[in-house]
Short mmCIF file of C-alpha atoms in Angstrom, two decimals:
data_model
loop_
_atom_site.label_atom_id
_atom_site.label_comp_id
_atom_site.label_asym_id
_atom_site.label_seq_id
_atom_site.Cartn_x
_atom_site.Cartn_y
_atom_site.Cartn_z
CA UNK A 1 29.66 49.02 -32.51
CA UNK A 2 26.09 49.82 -32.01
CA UNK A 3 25.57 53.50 -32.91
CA UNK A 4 23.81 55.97 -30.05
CA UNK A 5 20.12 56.79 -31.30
CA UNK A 6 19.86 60.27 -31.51
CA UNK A 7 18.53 62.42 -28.87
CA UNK A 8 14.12 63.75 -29.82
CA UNK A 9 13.65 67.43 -30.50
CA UNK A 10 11.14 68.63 -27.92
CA UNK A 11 8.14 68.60 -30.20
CA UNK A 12 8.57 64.72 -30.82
CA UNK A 13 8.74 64.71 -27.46
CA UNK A 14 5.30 66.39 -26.48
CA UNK A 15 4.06 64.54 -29.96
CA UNK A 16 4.87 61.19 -28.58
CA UNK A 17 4.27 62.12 -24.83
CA UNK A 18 0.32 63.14 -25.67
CA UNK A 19 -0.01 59.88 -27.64
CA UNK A 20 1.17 57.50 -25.32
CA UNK A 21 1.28 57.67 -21.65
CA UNK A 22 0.52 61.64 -21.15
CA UNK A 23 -2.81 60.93 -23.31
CA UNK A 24 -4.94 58.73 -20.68
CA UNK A 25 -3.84 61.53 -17.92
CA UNK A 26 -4.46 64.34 -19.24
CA UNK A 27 -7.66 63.19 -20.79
CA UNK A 28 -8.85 62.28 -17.29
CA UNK A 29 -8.06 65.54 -16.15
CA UNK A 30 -10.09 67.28 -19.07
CA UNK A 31 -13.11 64.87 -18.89
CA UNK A 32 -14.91 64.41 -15.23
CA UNK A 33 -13.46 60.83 -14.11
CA UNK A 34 -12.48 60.31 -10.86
CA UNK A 35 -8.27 61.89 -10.60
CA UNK A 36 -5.97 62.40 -7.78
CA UNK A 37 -5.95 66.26 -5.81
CA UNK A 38 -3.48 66.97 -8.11
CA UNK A 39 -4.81 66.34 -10.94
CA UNK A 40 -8.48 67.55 -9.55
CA UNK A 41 -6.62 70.67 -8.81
CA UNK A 42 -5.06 71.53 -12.33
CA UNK A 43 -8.84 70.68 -13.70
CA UNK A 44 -9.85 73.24 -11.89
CA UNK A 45 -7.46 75.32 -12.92
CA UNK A 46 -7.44 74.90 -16.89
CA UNK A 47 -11.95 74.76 -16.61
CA UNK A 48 -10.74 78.66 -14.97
CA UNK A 49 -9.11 79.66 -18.02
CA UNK A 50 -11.37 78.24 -20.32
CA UNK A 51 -14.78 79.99 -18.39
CA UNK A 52 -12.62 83.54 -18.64
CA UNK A 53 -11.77 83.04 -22.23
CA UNK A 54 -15.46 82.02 -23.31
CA UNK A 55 -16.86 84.84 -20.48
CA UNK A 56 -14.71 87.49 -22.23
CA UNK A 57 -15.90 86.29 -25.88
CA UNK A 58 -19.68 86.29 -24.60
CA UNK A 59 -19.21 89.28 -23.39
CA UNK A 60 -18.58 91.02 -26.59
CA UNK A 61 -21.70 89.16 -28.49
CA UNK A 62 -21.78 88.54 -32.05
CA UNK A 63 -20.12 85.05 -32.27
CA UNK A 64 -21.96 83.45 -34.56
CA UNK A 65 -20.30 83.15 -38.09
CA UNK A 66 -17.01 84.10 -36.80
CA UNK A 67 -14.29 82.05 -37.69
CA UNK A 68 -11.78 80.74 -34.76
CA UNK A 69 -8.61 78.90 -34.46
CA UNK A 70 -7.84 77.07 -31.62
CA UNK A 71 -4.29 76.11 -31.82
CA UNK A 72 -3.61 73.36 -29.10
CA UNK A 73 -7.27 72.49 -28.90
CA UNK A 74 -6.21 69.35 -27.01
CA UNK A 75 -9.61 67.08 -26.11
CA UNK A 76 -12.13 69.96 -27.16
CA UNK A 77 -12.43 71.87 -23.93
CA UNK A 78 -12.85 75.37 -24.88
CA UNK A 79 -13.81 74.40 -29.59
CA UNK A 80 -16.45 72.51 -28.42
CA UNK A 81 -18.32 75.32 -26.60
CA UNK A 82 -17.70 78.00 -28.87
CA UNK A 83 -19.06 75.78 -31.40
CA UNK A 84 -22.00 75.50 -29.13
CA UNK A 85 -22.23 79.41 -29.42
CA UNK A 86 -22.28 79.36 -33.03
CA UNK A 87 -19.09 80.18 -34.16
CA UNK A 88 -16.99 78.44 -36.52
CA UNK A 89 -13.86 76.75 -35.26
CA UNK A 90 -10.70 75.23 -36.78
CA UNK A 91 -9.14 73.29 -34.33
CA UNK A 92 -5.85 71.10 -34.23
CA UNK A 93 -3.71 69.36 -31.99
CA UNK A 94 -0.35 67.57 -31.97
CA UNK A 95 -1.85 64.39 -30.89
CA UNK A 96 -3.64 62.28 -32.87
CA UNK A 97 -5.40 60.95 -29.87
CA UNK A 98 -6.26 64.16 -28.51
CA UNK A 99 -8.00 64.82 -31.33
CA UNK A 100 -10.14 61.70 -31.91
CA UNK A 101 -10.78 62.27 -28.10
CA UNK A 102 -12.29 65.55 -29.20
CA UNK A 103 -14.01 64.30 -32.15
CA UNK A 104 -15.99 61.84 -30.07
CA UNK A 105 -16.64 64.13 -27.58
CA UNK A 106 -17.77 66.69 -30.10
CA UNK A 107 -20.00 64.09 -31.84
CA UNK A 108 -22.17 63.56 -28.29
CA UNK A 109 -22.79 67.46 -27.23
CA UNK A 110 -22.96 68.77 -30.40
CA UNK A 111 -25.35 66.62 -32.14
CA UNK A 112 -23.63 67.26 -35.50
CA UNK A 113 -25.24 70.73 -34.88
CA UNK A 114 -22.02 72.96 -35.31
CA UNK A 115 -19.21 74.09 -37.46
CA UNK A 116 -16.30 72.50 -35.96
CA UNK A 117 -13.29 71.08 -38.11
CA UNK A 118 -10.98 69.57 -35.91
CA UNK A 119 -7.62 68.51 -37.77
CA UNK A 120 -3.74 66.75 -36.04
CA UNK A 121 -1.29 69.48 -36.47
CA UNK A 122 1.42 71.72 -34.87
CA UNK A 123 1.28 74.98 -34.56
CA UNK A 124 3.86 75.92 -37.37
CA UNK A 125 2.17 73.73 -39.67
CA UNK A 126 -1.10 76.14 -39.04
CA UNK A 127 -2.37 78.04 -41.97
CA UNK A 128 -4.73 80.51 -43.11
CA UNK A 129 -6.76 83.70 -41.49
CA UNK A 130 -8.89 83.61 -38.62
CA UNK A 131 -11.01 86.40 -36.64
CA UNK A 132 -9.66 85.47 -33.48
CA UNK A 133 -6.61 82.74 -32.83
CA UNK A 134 -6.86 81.40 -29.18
CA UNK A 135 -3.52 79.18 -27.89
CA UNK A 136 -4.01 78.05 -24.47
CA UNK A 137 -1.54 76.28 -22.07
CA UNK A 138 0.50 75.44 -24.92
CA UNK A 139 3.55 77.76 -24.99
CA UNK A 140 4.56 76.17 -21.69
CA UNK A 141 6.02 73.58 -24.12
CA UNK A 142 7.86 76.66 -26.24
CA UNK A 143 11.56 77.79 -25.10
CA UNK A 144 12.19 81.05 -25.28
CA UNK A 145 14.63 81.09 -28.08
CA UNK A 146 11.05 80.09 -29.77
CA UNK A 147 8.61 82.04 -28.32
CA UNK A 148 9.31 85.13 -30.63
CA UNK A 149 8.69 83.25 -34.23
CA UNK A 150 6.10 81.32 -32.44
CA UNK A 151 4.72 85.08 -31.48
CA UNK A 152 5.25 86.13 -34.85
CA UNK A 153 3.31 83.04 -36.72
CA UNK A 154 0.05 82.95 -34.05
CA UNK A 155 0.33 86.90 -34.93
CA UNK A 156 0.21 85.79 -38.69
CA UNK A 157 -3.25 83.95 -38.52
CA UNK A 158 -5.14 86.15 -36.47
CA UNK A 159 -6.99 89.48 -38.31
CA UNK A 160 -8.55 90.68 -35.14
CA UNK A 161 -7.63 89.03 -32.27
CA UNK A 162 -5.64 87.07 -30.12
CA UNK A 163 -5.97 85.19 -26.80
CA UNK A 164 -2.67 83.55 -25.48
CA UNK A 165 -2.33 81.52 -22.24
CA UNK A 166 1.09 81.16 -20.49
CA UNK A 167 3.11 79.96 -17.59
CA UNK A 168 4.96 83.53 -16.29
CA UNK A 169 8.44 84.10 -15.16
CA UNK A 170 8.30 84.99 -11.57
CA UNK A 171 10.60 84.18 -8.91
CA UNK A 172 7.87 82.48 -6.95
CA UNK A 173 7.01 80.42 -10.05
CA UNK A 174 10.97 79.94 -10.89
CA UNK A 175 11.54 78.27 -7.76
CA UNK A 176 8.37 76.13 -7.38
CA UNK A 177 9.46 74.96 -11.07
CA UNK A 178 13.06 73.89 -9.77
CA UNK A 179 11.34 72.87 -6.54
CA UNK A 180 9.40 70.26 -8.56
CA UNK A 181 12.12 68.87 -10.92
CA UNK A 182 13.53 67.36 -7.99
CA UNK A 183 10.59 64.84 -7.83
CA UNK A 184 10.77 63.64 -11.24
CA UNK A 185 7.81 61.21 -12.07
CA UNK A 186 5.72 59.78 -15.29
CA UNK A 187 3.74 62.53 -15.15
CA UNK A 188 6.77 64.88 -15.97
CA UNK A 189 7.72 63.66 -19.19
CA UNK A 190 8.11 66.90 -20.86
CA UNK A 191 9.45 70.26 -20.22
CA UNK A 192 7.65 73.33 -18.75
CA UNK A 193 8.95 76.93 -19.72
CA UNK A 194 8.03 79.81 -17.62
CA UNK A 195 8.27 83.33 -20.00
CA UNK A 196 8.20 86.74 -19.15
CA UNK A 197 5.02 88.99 -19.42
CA UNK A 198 6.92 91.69 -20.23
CA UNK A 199 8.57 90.61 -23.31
CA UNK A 200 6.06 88.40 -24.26
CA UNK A 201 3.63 92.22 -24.46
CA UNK A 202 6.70 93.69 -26.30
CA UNK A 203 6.85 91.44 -28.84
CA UNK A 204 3.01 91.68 -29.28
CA UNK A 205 3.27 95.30 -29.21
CA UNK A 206 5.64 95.20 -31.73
CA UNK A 207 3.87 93.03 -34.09
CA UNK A 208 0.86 95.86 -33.98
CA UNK A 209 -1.08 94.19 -31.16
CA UNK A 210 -2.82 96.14 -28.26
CA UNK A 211 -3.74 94.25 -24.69
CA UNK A 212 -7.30 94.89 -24.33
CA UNK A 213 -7.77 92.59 -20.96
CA UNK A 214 -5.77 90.02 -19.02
CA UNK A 215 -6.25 87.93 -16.04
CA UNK A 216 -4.49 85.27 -14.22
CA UNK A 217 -5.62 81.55 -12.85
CA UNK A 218 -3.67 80.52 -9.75
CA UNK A 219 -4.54 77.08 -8.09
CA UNK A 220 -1.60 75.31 -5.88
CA UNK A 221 -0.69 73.33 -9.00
CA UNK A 222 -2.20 75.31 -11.85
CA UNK A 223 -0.56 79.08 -12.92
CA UNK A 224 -1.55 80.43 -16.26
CA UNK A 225 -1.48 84.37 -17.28
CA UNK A 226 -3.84 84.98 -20.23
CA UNK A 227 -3.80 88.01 -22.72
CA UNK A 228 -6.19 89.05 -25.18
CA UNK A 229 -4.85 91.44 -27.59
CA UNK A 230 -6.70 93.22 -30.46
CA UNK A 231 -5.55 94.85 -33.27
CA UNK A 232 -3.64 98.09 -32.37
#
């Protein structure tokens, strides 16, 4: 009798998915090829995030030397700039290929003129202490019996700051999400977990952090709510 194989945890899932046929997609969408409205549209939406994070961190000056982690980096899209404004950046992704997609990229704008380290790893596998932690349009792939040690450990890392990116609970986002799993396709070959705002402050709160600014990217196929929270 030929034993059932059993069933991936949801990070070999992503792993695998970003390596293999999510990798070509989603690199398309992050680089400037040609892509369908859809995907043209979710560009548009992620470049959003990324211009309010880096707008937020100009803002405030005084870049250079810092050290950054950005957890999720995926193909470079915001560690490559803030390399480019002098900061120093850890960076690490799940996929192997994202990150030698970033490397290269990294090796033609930044001219080998930067402190960027860029390394494969998972967020719980992240170590050390950073001025500022950034984790953008990642937690979407977090449950929420997660979220809170995943809070916790991001929370860990950071000494002064830290931006988050998520996908939020609402009822209009609830029911586009269940709207959309009825059209299963390639493209949906992971899961996508809305969370609450509210708990997700609480839980900062709790673990001494302070919101200092948020802001939210809506495109017809792109929703993201993004917190920066300093030490309290």
């Amino acid at each position: 009798m030929t034993q059932a194989t059993p069933p991936l945890d949801e990070k070999t899932i992503v792993q695998n998915y970003f390596n293999t046929t999510g990798f070509d997609r989603w690199r398309r969408i992050y680089g400037t090829d040609t892509v369908s409205k859809v995907q043209a549209d979710i560009r548009l939406g992620h470049q959003q995030t990324i211009d309010t994070v880096l707008a937020w961190l100009q803002a405030e000056g005084h870049l250079k030397g810092k050290l950054f982690c950005d957890a999720g980096c995926g193909v470079g899209s915001l560690s490559i700039p803030l390399a480019q404004l002098g900061a120093r950046v850890y960076a690490s992704d799940i996929s192997e290929k994202m990150v030698a997609e970033a490397r290269d990229r990294a090796a033609a704008q930044l001219n080998g003129h930067h402190e960027l380290i860029l390394s494969v790893s998972d967020l719980e596998a992240l170590r050390g202490q950073y001025h500022t932690v950034i984790c953008l349009d990642v937690l979407i792939h977090y449950p929420d019996a997660q979220m809170a040690g995943m809070l916790a450990h991001l929370s860990s890392l950071a000494t002064e700051r830290l931006i988050l990116s998520f996908a939020p609970k609402t009822l209009k986002y609830t029911l586009l999400k269940k709207i959309g799993e009825f059209f299963p396709g390639s493209s949906k070959a992971t899961r996508a977990y809305l969370h609450s705002e509210e708990e997700i402050v609480q839980r900062l709160r709790a673990l001494g952090w302070r919101i200092e600014r948020n802001a939210m990217t809506k495109t017809r196929f792109y929703f993201s709510r993004l917190l920066e929270a300093v030490r309290a």
